[in-house]
Coordinates of C-alpha atoms in Angstrom, one line a residue:
M30 CA 43.1 41.0 -88.7
S31 CA 40.1 43.5 -89.3
I32 CA 37.9 42.3 -91.8
K33 CA 37.4 44.8 -94.8
T34 CA 34.8 42.7 -96.9
E35 CA 31.9 40.4 -95.9
F36 CA 31.5 37.7 -98.6
D37 CA 28.1 37.7 -100.3
P38 CA 27.3 34.6 -102.6
K39 CA 24.9 36.5 -104.9
N40 CA 23.6 34.3 -107.4
M41 CA 26.3 31.6 -107.0
P42 CA 25.0 28.3 -106.6
F43 CA 27.2 26.0 -104.1
R44 CA 27.5 22.2 -104.1
R45 CA 29.0 19.6 -101.9
L46 CA 32.5 18.8 -102.8
G47 CA 32.2 14.9 -103.2
P48 CA 31.0 13.0 -100.2
S49 CA 31.9 15.6 -97.9
G50 CA 30.0 18.5 -96.0
L51 CA 32.1 21.1 -97.7
R52 CA 30.3 23.4 -99.8
V53 CA 32.2 24.9 -102.7
P54 CA 30.9 27.4 -105.6
V55 CA 29.9 26.0 -108.9
F56 CA 32.8 28.1 -110.2
S57 CA 36.0 28.7 -108.6
L58 CA 39.1 30.7 -109.4
G59 CA 42.7 28.9 -110.1
G60 CA 46.3 30.0 -110.4
W61 CA 47.5 27.6 -113.1
L62 CA 49.7 29.8 -115.8
T63 CA 48.2 32.6 -114.8
L64 CA 48.4 34.0 -111.0
G65 CA 52.2 34.3 -110.0
G66 CA 53.3 33.2 -113.5
T67 CA 52.2 35.6 -116.3
V68 CA 50.2 37.8 -113.7
V69 CA 51.8 39.4 -110.8
G70 CA 51.3 42.3 -108.4
D71 CA 48.1 44.4 -108.4
P72 CA 46.6 42.6 -111.4
V73 CA 46.3 39.6 -109.1
K74 CA 44.6 41.6 -106.7
E75 CA 42.1 42.9 -109.2
I76 CA 41.1 39.3 -110.5
V77 CA 41.0 37.5 -107.1
K78 CA 38.5 40.7 -105.9
V79 CA 36.3 40.7 -108.7
A80 CA 35.9 37.1 -108.4
F81 CA 35.3 37.4 -104.6
E82 CA 32.6 40.0 -105.2
H83 CA 30.8 37.8 -107.7
G84 CA 30.1 34.9 -105.6
I85 CA 33.5 32.9 -105.9
N86 CA 35.0 32.2 -102.6
M87 CA 37.3 29.2 -103.8
F88 CA 40.7 29.6 -104.9
D89 CA 42.9 26.9 -106.2
T90 CA 46.8 26.6 -106.6
A91 CA 49.6 24.1 -106.0
E92 CA 53.2 24.4 -105.0
G93 CA 54.2 23.9 -108.6
Y94 CA 52.5 26.6 -110.3
A95 CA 55.3 29.1 -111.1
K96 CA 57.3 27.3 -108.7
G97 CA 55.4 28.5 -105.6
H98 CA 55.0 32.2 -106.6
S99 CA 51.2 31.3 -107.4
E100 CA 50.9 30.7 -103.5
V101 CA 52.8 33.6 -102.6
E102 CA 50.9 35.7 -104.7
M103 CA 47.5 34.3 -103.7
G104 CA 48.4 34.4 -99.8
R105 CA 49.6 38.1 -100.4
V106 CA 46.2 39.4 -102.0
I107 CA 44.0 37.5 -99.5
K108 CA 45.8 39.1 -96.6
E109 CA 45.7 42.6 -98.4
L110 CA 42.0 42.3 -99.2
G111 CA 41.0 41.5 -95.8
Y112 CA 38.9 38.3 -96.4
R113 CA 37.4 36.4 -93.6
R114 CA 39.3 33.0 -93.4
S115 CA 36.4 31.1 -92.9
D116 CA 35.1 32.7 -95.3
L117 CA 37.3 31.2 -98.1
V118 CA 37.9 27.7 -99.6
I119 CA 41.5 27.6 -100.3
T120 CA 42.7 24.3 -102.3
T121 CA 46.8 23.7 -103.0
K122 CA 48.3 20.6 -104.6
L123 CA 51.8 18.6 -103.7
F124 CA 53.8 16.5 -106.0
F125 CA 55.7 18.8 -108.5
G126 CA 57.7 20.9 -105.7
T127 CA 59.4 24.0 -105.8
R128 CA 63.1 22.4 -106.1
T129 CA 64.8 19.5 -107.8
G130 CA 66.4 17.5 -105.2
P131 CA 65.6 13.5 -104.6
N132 CA 62.9 14.4 -101.9
D133 CA 61.7 17.7 -103.2
T134 CA 58.9 16.0 -105.3
G135 CA 56.4 13.1 -105.4
L136 CA 54.4 12.1 -102.3
S137 CA 56.8 10.4 -100.1
R138 CA 55.6 11.1 -96.5
K139 CA 58.7 13.6 -95.9
H140 CA 57.5 15.5 -99.1
I141 CA 53.8 15.5 -98.0
I142 CA 54.6 16.5 -94.5
E143 CA 57.4 19.3 -95.3
G144 CA 55.9 20.1 -98.6
T145 CA 52.6 21.1 -96.9
Q146 CA 54.3 23.1 -94.2
E147 CA 56.1 25.2 -97.3
S148 CA 52.9 25.7 -99.0
L149 CA 51.4 27.3 -96.1
N150 CA 54.7 29.3 -95.4
R151 CA 54.3 30.7 -99.1
L152 CA 50.4 31.0 -98.5
G153 CA 50.8 32.7 -95.2
L154 CA 47.7 30.7 -93.8
D155 CA 47.6 28.2 -90.8
Y156 CA 45.6 25.7 -93.0
V157 CA 44.1 24.7 -96.3
D158 CA 40.8 23.5 -96.8
V159 CA 41.7 20.9 -99.1
L160 CA 45.3 19.6 -100.1
F161 CA 45.6 17.6 -103.3
A162 CA 47.9 15.0 -104.4
H163 CA 48.8 16.8 -107.8
R164 CA 49.6 13.2 -109.6
P165 CA 50.2 9.8 -108.4
D166 CA 53.6 8.3 -107.3
Y167 CA 54.0 5.0 -108.1
T168 CA 57.5 5.1 -106.5
T169 CA 55.7 5.4 -103.1
P170 CA 53.6 2.8 -101.3
M171 CA 50.1 4.1 -101.1
E172 CA 49.9 3.2 -97.4
E173 CA 52.5 5.5 -96.8
I174 CA 51.0 8.3 -99.2
V175 CA 47.3 7.7 -97.3
R176 CA 48.7 7.8 -93.7
A177 CA 50.7 11.0 -94.3
F178 CA 47.6 12.8 -96.0
N179 CA 45.8 11.4 -93.0
Y180 CA 48.7 13.2 -90.6
V181 CA 48.4 16.4 -92.3
I182 CA 44.6 16.5 -91.4
E183 CA 45.0 15.4 -88.0
K184 CA 47.7 18.0 -87.6
G185 CA 45.2 20.8 -88.7
W186 CA 46.8 21.7 -91.8
A187 CA 44.3 20.7 -94.1
F188 CA 40.5 19.5 -93.2
Y189 CA 40.5 17.2 -96.4
W190 CA 42.8 15.6 -99.0
A191 CA 42.2 14.9 -102.5
T192 CA 43.6 13.7 -106.2
S193 CA 44.5 15.1 -109.3
E194 CA 44.9 13.1 -112.8
W195 CA 44.9 9.7 -110.8
S196 CA 43.3 6.8 -112.6
A197 CA 40.2 5.1 -111.3
R198 CA 42.3 2.2 -110.0
D199 CA 44.8 4.4 -107.9
I200 CA 41.7 6.0 -106.3
E201 CA 40.0 2.7 -105.7
E202 CA 43.4 1.5 -103.7
A203 CA 43.6 4.6 -101.9
H204 CA 40.0 3.8 -100.8
H205 CA 41.1 0.5 -100.1
V206 CA 44.0 1.1 -97.8
A207 CA 42.1 4.3 -96.2
E208 CA 39.2 1.7 -95.3
K209 CA 41.5 -1.1 -94.0
L210 CA 43.8 1.3 -91.8
N211 CA 40.7 3.1 -90.9
L212 CA 42.4 6.5 -92.4
I213 CA 40.9 9.2 -93.9
P214 CA 40.1 8.5 -97.7
P215 CA 40.5 11.3 -101.0
I216 CA 36.9 13.1 -101.3
A217 CA 37.8 14.7 -104.6
E218 CA 39.5 14.5 -108.1
Q219 CA 40.8 17.5 -109.9
C220 CA 40.9 16.1 -113.5
Q221 CA 40.8 17.9 -117.1
H222 CA 37.4 17.4 -118.5
H223 CA 36.2 19.4 -121.5
M224 CA 33.9 18.7 -124.6
F225 CA 37.1 16.7 -126.3
H226 CA 38.4 15.4 -123.4
R227 CA 36.1 12.9 -121.8
E228 CA 36.9 9.5 -121.5
R229 CA 38.7 9.3 -118.1
P230 CA 36.0 11.7 -116.5
E231 CA 32.8 10.3 -117.9
K232 CA 33.3 6.5 -118.3
E233 CA 36.8 5.7 -116.4
Y234 CA 35.6 7.2 -112.9
A235 CA 31.7 6.4 -113.5
P236 CA 32.5 3.4 -111.0
I237 CA 34.0 5.7 -108.5
Y238 CA 31.4 8.4 -108.6
K239 CA 29.0 5.5 -107.9
K240 CA 30.8 3.7 -105.3
Y241 CA 32.3 6.6 -103.4
S242 CA 30.3 9.8 -104.4
I243 CA 33.7 11.5 -105.4
G244 CA 33.5 15.0 -106.8
T245 CA 35.5 16.7 -109.8
T246 CA 37.2 19.9 -109.5
V247 CA 37.6 20.3 -113.2
W248 CA 40.4 22.2 -115.0
S249 CA 40.7 23.2 -118.4
A250 CA 37.0 23.1 -119.0
L251 CA 37.7 25.5 -122.1
A252 CA 40.5 23.3 -123.4
S253 CA 43.0 25.9 -122.6
G254 CA 40.6 28.3 -124.9
L255 CA 40.2 26.1 -127.9
L256 CA 36.4 26.4 -126.7
T257 CA 36.0 29.9 -127.0
G258 CA 37.0 29.9 -130.6
K259 CA 39.6 32.3 -130.4
Y260 CA 41.9 29.8 -132.2
N261 CA 39.3 29.2 -135.2
S262 CA 41.7 31.7 -137.5
G263 CA 45.2 31.2 -135.9
I264 CA 46.9 31.7 -133.0
P265 CA 46.2 35.5 -131.1
A266 CA 49.4 36.9 -129.9
D267 CA 47.5 37.6 -126.6
S268 CA 46.3 34.3 -126.1
R269 CA 47.3 31.5 -123.7
F270 CA 49.0 29.2 -126.3
A271 CA 50.9 32.2 -127.4
A272 CA 52.1 33.1 -123.7
H273 CA 53.2 29.3 -123.2
S274 CA 54.3 28.3 -126.5
D275 CA 56.7 25.7 -125.7
F276 CA 53.9 24.0 -123.2
F277 CA 51.4 24.3 -125.9
K278 CA 53.7 23.4 -129.1
D279 CA 52.1 20.1 -129.8
T280 CA 48.5 21.4 -129.3
M281 CA 49.5 24.2 -131.8
K282 CA 50.8 22.0 -134.2
S283 CA 47.8 19.7 -134.2
L284 CA 45.5 22.6 -135.0
N285 CA 46.8 22.6 -138.8
E286 CA 46.2 18.5 -138.7
E287 CA 43.2 16.7 -139.5
E288 CA 42.2 16.5 -135.7
G289 CA 42.7 20.0 -135.0
L290 CA 40.8 20.9 -137.8
S291 CA 38.2 18.8 -136.9
K292 CA 37.9 20.3 -133.3
I293 CA 37.7 23.8 -134.7
S294 CA 35.0 22.9 -137.3
K295 CA 33.1 21.7 -133.9
V296 CA 34.0 24.8 -132.3
Q297 CA 32.4 26.9 -135.1
A298 CA 29.3 24.6 -135.1
L299 CA 28.9 25.1 -131.5
S300 CA 29.1 28.9 -131.8
K301 CA 26.4 28.9 -134.0
L302 CA 24.0 26.5 -131.8
A303 CA 25.0 28.9 -128.6
E304 CA 24.4 32.0 -130.5
T305 CA 21.3 31.0 -132.2
E306 CA 19.2 28.8 -129.8
L307 CA 20.9 29.8 -126.3
G308 CA 21.8 33.5 -126.8
C309 CA 25.2 33.3 -125.7
S310 CA 28.6 32.6 -126.5
V311 CA 30.5 28.9 -127.2
T312 CA 32.5 30.0 -124.1
H313 CA 29.1 30.3 -122.0
L314 CA 28.1 27.2 -123.5
A315 CA 31.0 24.7 -122.7
L316 CA 31.2 26.2 -119.0
A317 CA 27.6 25.4 -118.6
W318 CA 28.0 22.0 -120.4
I319 CA 30.6 20.8 -117.8
A320 CA 28.9 22.4 -114.6
K321 CA 25.9 20.4 -116.1
N322 CA 27.2 17.5 -115.1
P323 CA 26.1 16.1 -111.9
N324 CA 29.6 14.8 -110.8
T325 CA 31.2 18.1 -111.3
S326 CA 31.7 19.7 -107.8
T327 CA 33.3 22.9 -109.1
V328 CA 34.5 24.3 -112.1
I329 CA 38.2 26.1 -112.3
L330 CA 38.5 28.9 -113.9
G331 CA 41.6 30.7 -115.1
A332 CA 41.9 34.4 -115.9
S333 CA 44.5 36.8 -117.0
K334 CA 42.0 39.8 -116.5
P335 CA 39.4 40.6 -114.2
E336 CA 36.6 41.2 -117.1
Q337 CA 37.4 37.4 -118.1
V338 CA 35.9 36.3 -114.6
V339 CA 32.6 38.4 -115.1
D340 CA 32.4 37.0 -118.9
N341 CA 32.7 33.3 -117.6
L342 CA 30.0 33.6 -114.9
K343 CA 27.5 34.3 -117.4
A344 CA 27.5 30.6 -118.2
L345 CA 25.4 30.2 -114.7
D346 CA 22.7 31.6 -116.7
V347 CA 23.0 29.1 -119.3
I348 CA 22.8 25.9 -117.1
P349 CA 19.3 25.7 -117.0
K350 CA 18.8 25.9 -120.5
L351 CA 20.7 22.7 -121.6
T352 CA 17.7 20.7 -121.8
P353 CA 17.8 17.1 -123.0
E354 CA 17.2 18.4 -126.6
I355 CA 20.0 21.0 -126.6
L356 CA 22.4 18.4 -125.1
D357 CA 21.4 15.7 -127.6
K358 CA 22.3 18.5 -130.8
I359 CA 25.5 19.2 -128.8
E360 CA 26.1 15.6 -128.8
A361 CA 25.1 15.3 -132.3
I362 CA 27.9 18.1 -132.8
L363 CA 30.7 16.3 -131.0
Q364 CA 30.4 12.8 -131.8
N365 CA 32.6 11.8 -129.1
K366 CA 30.7 10.4 -126.3
P367 CA 32.1 7.6 -124.3
A368 CA 30.9 4.2 -124.8
S369 CA 28.3 2.9 -122.5
T370 CA 29.9 -0.2 -120.5
P371 CA 28.8 -3.5 -122.6
T372 CA 25.6 -5.6 -121.3
F373 CA 26.5 -8.3 -123.6
G374 CA 23.0 -8.5 -125.3
R375 CA 21.0 -8.1 -122.0
P376 CA 18.1 -6.3 -122.5
P377 CA 18.0 -2.7 -120.8
L378 CA 16.7 -2.2 -117.3
D379 CA 13.9 0.0 -116.6
A380 CA 15.1 3.8 -117.0
Y381 CA 12.9 5.0 -114.0
G382 CA 14.1 2.2 -111.5
R383 CA 17.5 1.8 -109.7
L384 CA 20.2 1.2 -112.3

């Protein structure tokens, strides 16, 4: 295949994906709910093209996104745009399947191997860079799961494997099994992380970050649009909540209740802080805040229009502006920082030493 476009990272920073040597852009592009779902055909190509032209070379999808159509659309446009495969970091996820048979979902050895082959066929690729276990499977032994992902890597169908929405205990068990059997452990966790969802990624995973250097590939950094301010005065007709009203019905209902109204009030306060002290929108602030976290390997952006990608990338200019003073002001607004691990009265260690 002739290469039509050479990759230029522009001003995009790159980070290691967890403990691996794989470098990923601070912002990547995902297909959940959009690519292959509400967005199909030429608009998909335009979104991917604009992302690539602005330094994004990592594209995330899953077998369960639009019942496989997200993988089909992503694979199609990558081929049509003529990108060099080695310039790209392609990730997909297994668990939910595209059919409802007894072995068409989950993390059995059968589904991991057959699901990988089907995903590669839909993508039109020989391999993906990272293969995620989209959820934990408590009906399958962890040894079977780890052995199956190890087999997929040894076959050359994926270079690494990772987890998504696993508990710290699940990730720890996977590492124990891998170490015991001399197999390959997961390198990353794709988790929900935003200003209103912090307990798991910031507290529960803290020992995992320290022990295994796991990195996160964050989804829903904007809380499905809540942190853009677009829902401050209701549900816009062209919003994600409106387009997927059944999926988000509980969230939409909560916006008129005490918890939701409190979040909207905080978004308004964050908007004022962003505009007056940082010269940016609350969208850029929320994305930069997640990217500022040293455990974040990449923040997955979702977009239904090319201009949304371009606008979101303005967050890159905000990251260095997040000084300790600004971060303290953000915490004063949010009032939801996870509690520190208790020391039971012991005095604190020297902040400049190894904690």
